[in-house]
Coordinates of C-alpha atoms in Angstrom, one line a residue:
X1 CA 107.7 142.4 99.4
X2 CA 111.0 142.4 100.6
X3 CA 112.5 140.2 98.0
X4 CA 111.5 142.6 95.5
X5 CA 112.8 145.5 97.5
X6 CA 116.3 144.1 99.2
X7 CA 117.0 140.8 96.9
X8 CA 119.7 141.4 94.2
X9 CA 119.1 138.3 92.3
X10 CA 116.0 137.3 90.6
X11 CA 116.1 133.2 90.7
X12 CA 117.7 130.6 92.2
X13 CA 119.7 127.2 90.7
X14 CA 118.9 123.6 91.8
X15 CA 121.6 121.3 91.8
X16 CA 119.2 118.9 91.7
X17 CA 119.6 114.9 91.8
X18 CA 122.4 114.6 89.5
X19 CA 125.0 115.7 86.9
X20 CA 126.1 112.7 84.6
X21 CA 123.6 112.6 81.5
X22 CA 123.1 108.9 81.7
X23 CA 121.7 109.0 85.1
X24 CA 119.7 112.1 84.7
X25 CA 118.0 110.0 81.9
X26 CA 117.6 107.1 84.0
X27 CA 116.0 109.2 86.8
X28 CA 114.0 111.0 84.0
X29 CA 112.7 107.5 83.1
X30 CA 112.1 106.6 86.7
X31 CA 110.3 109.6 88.2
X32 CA 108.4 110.1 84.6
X33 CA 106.9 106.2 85.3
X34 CA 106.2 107.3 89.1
X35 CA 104.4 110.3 87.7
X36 CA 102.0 108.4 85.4
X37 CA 101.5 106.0 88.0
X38 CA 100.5 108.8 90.5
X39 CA 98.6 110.1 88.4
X40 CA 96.5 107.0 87.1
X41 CA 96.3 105.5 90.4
X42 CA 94.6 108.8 92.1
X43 CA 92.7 109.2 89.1
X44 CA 91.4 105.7 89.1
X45 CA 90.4 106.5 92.9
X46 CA 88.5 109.6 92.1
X47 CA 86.5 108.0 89.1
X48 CA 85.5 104.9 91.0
X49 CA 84.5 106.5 94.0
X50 CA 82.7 109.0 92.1
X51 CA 80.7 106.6 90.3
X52 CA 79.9 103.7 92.7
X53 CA 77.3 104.3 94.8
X54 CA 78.5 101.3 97.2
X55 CA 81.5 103.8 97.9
X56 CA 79.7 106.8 98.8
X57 CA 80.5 106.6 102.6
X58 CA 82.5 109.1 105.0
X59 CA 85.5 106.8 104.5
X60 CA 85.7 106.9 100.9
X61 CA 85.0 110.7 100.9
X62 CA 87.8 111.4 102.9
X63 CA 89.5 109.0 101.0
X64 CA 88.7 110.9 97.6
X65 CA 89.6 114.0 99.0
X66 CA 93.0 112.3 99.9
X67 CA 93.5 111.1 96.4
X68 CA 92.8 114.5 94.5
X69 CA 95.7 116.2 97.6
X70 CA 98.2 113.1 96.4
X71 CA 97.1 114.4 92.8
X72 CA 98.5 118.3 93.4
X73 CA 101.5 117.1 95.9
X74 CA 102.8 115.4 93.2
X75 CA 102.3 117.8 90.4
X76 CA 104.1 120.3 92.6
X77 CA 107.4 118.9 92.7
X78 CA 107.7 116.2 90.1
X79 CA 107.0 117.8 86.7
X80 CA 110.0 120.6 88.0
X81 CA 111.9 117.5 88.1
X82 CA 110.8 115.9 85.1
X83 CA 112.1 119.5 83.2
X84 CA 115.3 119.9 85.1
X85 CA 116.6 116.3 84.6
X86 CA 116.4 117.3 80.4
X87 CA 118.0 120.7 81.0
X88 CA 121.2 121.9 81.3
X89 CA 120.4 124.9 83.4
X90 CA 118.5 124.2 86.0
X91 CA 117.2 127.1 87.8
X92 CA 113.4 128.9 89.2
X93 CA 112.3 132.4 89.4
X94 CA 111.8 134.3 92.6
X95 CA 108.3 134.0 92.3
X96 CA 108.5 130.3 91.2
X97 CA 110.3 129.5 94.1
X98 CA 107.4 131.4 96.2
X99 CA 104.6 129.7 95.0
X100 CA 106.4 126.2 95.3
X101 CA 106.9 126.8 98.4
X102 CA 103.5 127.4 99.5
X103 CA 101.9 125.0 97.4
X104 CA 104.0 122.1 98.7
X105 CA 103.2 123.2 102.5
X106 CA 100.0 123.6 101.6
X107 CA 99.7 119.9 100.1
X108 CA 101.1 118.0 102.6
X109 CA 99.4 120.1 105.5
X110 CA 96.0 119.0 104.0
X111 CA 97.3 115.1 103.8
X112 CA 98.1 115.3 107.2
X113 CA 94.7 117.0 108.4
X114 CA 92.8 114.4 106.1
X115 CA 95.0 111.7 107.5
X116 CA 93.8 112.8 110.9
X117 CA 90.2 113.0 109.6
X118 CA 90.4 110.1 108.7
X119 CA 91.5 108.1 111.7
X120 CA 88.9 109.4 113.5
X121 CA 86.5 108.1 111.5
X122 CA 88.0 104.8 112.1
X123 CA 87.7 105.3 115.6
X124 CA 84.1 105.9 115.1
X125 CA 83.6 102.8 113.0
X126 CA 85.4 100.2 115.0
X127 CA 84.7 101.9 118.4
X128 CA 81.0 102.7 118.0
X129 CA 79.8 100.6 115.3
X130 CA 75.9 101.4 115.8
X131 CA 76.0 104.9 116.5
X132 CA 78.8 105.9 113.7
X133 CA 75.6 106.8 110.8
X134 CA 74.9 109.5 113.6
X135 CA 78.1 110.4 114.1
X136 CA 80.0 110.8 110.9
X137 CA 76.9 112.5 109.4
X138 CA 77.4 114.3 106.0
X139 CA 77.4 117.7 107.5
X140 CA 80.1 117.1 109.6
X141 CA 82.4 115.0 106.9
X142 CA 82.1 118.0 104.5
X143 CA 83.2 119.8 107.8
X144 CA 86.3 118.0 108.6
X145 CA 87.2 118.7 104.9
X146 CA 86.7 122.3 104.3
X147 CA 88.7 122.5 107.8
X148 CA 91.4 120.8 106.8
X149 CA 91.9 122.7 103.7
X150 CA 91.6 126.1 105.9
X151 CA 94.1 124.9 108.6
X152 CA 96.8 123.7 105.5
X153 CA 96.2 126.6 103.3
X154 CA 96.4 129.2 106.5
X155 CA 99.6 127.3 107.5
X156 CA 101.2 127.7 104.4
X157 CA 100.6 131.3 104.4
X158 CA 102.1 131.5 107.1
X159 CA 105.3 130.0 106.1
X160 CA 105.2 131.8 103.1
X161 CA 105.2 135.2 104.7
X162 CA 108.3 133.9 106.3
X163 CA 109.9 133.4 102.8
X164 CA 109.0 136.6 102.1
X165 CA 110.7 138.7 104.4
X166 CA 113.9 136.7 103.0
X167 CA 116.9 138.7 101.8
X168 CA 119.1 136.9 99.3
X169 CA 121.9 139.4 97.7
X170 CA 125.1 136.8 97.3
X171 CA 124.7 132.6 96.8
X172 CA 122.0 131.5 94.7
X173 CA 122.2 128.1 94.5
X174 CA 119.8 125.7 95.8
X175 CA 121.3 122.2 97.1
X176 CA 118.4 120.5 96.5
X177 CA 115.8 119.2 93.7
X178 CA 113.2 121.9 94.4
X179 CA 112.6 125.1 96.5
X180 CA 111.6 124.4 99.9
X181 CA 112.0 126.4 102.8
X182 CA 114.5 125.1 104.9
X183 CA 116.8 124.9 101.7
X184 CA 117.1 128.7 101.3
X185 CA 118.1 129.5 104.5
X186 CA 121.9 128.9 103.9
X187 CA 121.6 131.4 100.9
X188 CA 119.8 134.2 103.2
X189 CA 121.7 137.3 104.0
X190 CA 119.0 138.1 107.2
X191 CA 118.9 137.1 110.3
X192 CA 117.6 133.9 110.2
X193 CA 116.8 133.0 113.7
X194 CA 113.1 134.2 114.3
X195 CA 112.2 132.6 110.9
X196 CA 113.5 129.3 111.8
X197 CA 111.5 129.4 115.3
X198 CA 108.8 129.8 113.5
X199 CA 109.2 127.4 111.0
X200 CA 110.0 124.9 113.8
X201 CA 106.7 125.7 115.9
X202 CA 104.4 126.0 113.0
X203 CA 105.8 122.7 111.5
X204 CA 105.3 121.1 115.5
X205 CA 102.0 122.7 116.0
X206 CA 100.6 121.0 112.8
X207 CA 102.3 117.7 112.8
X208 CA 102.1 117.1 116.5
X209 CA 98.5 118.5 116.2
X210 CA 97.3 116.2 113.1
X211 CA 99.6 113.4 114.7
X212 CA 98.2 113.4 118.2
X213 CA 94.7 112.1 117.2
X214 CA 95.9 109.7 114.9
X215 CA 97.9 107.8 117.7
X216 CA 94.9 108.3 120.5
X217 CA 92.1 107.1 117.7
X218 CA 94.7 104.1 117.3
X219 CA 94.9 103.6 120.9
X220 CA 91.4 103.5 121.5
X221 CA 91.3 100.9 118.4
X222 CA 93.4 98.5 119.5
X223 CA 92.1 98.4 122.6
X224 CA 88.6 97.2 120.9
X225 CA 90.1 95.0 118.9
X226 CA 92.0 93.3 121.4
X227 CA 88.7 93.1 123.7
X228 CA 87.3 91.1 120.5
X229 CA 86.9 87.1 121.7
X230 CA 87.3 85.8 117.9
X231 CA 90.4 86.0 116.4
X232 CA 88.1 86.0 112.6
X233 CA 86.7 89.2 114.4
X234 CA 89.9 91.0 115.4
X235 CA 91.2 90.0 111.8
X236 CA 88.4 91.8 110.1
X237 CA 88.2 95.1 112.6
X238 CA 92.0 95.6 111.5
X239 CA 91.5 95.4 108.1
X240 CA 89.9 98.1 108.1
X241 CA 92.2 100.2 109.2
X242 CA 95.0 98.5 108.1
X243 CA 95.6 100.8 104.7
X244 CA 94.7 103.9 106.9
X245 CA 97.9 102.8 109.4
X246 CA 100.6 102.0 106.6
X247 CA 99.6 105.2 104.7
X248 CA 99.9 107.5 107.9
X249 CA 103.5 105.4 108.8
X250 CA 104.6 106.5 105.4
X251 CA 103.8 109.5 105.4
X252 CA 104.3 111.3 108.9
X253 CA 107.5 108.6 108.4
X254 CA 109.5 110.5 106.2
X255 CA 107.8 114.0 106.9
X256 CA 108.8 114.5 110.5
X257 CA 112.6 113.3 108.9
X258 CA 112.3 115.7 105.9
X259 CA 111.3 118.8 108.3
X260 CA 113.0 118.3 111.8
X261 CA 116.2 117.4 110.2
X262 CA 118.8 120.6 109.7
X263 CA 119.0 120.6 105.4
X264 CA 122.2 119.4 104.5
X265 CA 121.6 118.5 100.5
X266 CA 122.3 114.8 101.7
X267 CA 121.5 112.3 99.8
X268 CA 119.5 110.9 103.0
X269 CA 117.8 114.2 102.6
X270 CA 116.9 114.0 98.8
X271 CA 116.1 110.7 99.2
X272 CA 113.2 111.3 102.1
X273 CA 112.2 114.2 100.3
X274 CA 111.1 112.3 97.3
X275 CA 110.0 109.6 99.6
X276 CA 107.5 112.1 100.8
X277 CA 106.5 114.1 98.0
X278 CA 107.1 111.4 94.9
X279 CA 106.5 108.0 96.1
X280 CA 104.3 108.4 98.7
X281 CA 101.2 109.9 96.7
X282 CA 102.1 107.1 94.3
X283 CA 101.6 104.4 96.8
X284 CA 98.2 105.7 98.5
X285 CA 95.9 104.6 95.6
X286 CA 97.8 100.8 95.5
X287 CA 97.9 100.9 99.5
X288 CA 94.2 101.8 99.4
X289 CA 93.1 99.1 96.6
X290 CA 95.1 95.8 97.0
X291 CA 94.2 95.3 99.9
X292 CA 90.4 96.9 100.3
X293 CA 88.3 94.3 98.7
X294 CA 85.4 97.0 98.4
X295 CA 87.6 99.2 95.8
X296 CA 88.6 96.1 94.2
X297 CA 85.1 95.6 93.5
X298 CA 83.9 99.2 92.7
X299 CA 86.9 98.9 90.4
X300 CA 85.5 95.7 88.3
X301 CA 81.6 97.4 87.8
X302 CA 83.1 100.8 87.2
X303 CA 85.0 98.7 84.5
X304 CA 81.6 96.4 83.3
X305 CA 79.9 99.7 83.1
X306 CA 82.2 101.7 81.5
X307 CA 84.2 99.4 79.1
X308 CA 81.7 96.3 78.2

């Protein structure tokens, strides 16, 4: 490994959101409450879906799967946070640095995959409405999942192998909240160039490639729902893709921002990197349930069975 070869310092320092005590408390309080939330909320998800039978549908297994992602994304970043905003010194190992980088690639490459999945499946739903049992079979649901894991999890290796080949023998401090990527690339004494084309392209390829779907699945959508005569019909066929559309806004939203922009330590670019890895896998599980009368059901007999 060519940190442990070439690299003369053996972690790095975050800066991270803030240095006057009273608002590292007050963000401690904040981002502690958006944690427990996260972590209810997806929890919630994954118990209800588990247990109602009315739930177990391709839709709601995607969405599951989406819910236990939202559950690692967060833990990835946010409990680093949580620490640093109570310590003095804030800094990561080498090796922590490594494996927060991969994990958080790896997180939010298998969102995006599952996002794509999952619009998709309500182009099959709204599109072909009496073929889409035959179509979003089992088989192929369990499919699109273990594939989106692969694609994210090769990705990420990918990008990690990048970090790897790193040299960092002068600055070690990180101007940002947690180790990613593009942050270390001011600190690197090696030629930086290649890396950041392949950063780029592999960041492209797998956004533009999860993305792409998405918007061609949506076009084919509203096209049917537009060629529906009743406007109580059109209502309903974009309900139920509504949650699917604000949750994909969100998230490719501030991703595509987070990774195309050059890292600066901003506070635009703090502020869409907890937007994307903070707040957004807070906001899925409410996104998903306020407005999906089906969850909000499953939610009162998982309670009646569970609690009375």
């Amino acid at each position: 490994m060519a940190w442990s070869n070439h690299s003369v310092i053996t972690e790095f320092i975050l800066t991270g959101l803030s240095d006057d005590p009273l608002i590292q408390a007050l963000l401690f309080a904040l981002f502690l409450g958006i944690y427990i939330l996260t972590m209810t909320g997806n929890l919630t998800m994954l118990l209800v879906i588990t247990a109602d039978s009315h739930l177990h549908t391709p839709m709601y297994f995607f969405l599951s799967n989406l819910s236990f992602v939202d559950l690692c994304f967060s833990s990835v970043t946010v409990p680093k946070l949580l620490k640093d905003l109570l310590s003095a010194k804030k800094t990561i190992s080498i090796e922590g640095c490594l494996a927060q980088v991969f994990f958080v690639f790896f997180s939010s490459g298998t969102e995006a995959c599952l996002l794509s999945v999952m619009a998709y499946d309500r182009y099959a739903a709204i599109c072909h409405p009496l073929l889409y049992g035959q179509v979003m079979r089992n088989e192929l649901c369990v499919r699109l999942v273990v594939i989106s894991w692969g694609v994210a999890s090769l990705n990420a290796t990918i990008i990690v192998l990048l970090a790897v080949n790193l040299d960092f023998c002068g600055a070690q401090t990180i101007h940002h909240y947690t180790c990613e990527l593009p942050a270390l690339f001011p600190l690197s004494c090696s030629d930086i160039s290649i890396t950041v084309v392949v950063l780029l392209c592999s960041s492209l390829l797998h956004g533009l490639g999860t993305f792409i779907p998405i918007f061609f699945s949506y076009a084919r959508i509203v096209s049917a729902i537009l060629s529906i005569s009743s406007t109580t019909g059109r209502s309903k066929a974009f309900s139920t893709c509504s949650s699917h559309l604000a949750a994909v806004t969100l998230f490719f939203g501030s991703g595509f921002l987070c990774y195309l922009m050059p890292p600066s330590g901003s506070s635009l670019d703090l502020l869409l990197s907890l937007q994307y890895s903070a707040v957004t896998p807070m906001l899925n599980p409410l996104i998903y349930s306020l407005k999906n009368k089906e969850v909000k059901a499953a939610v009162q007999r998982t309670l009646r069975k569970y609690l009375l």
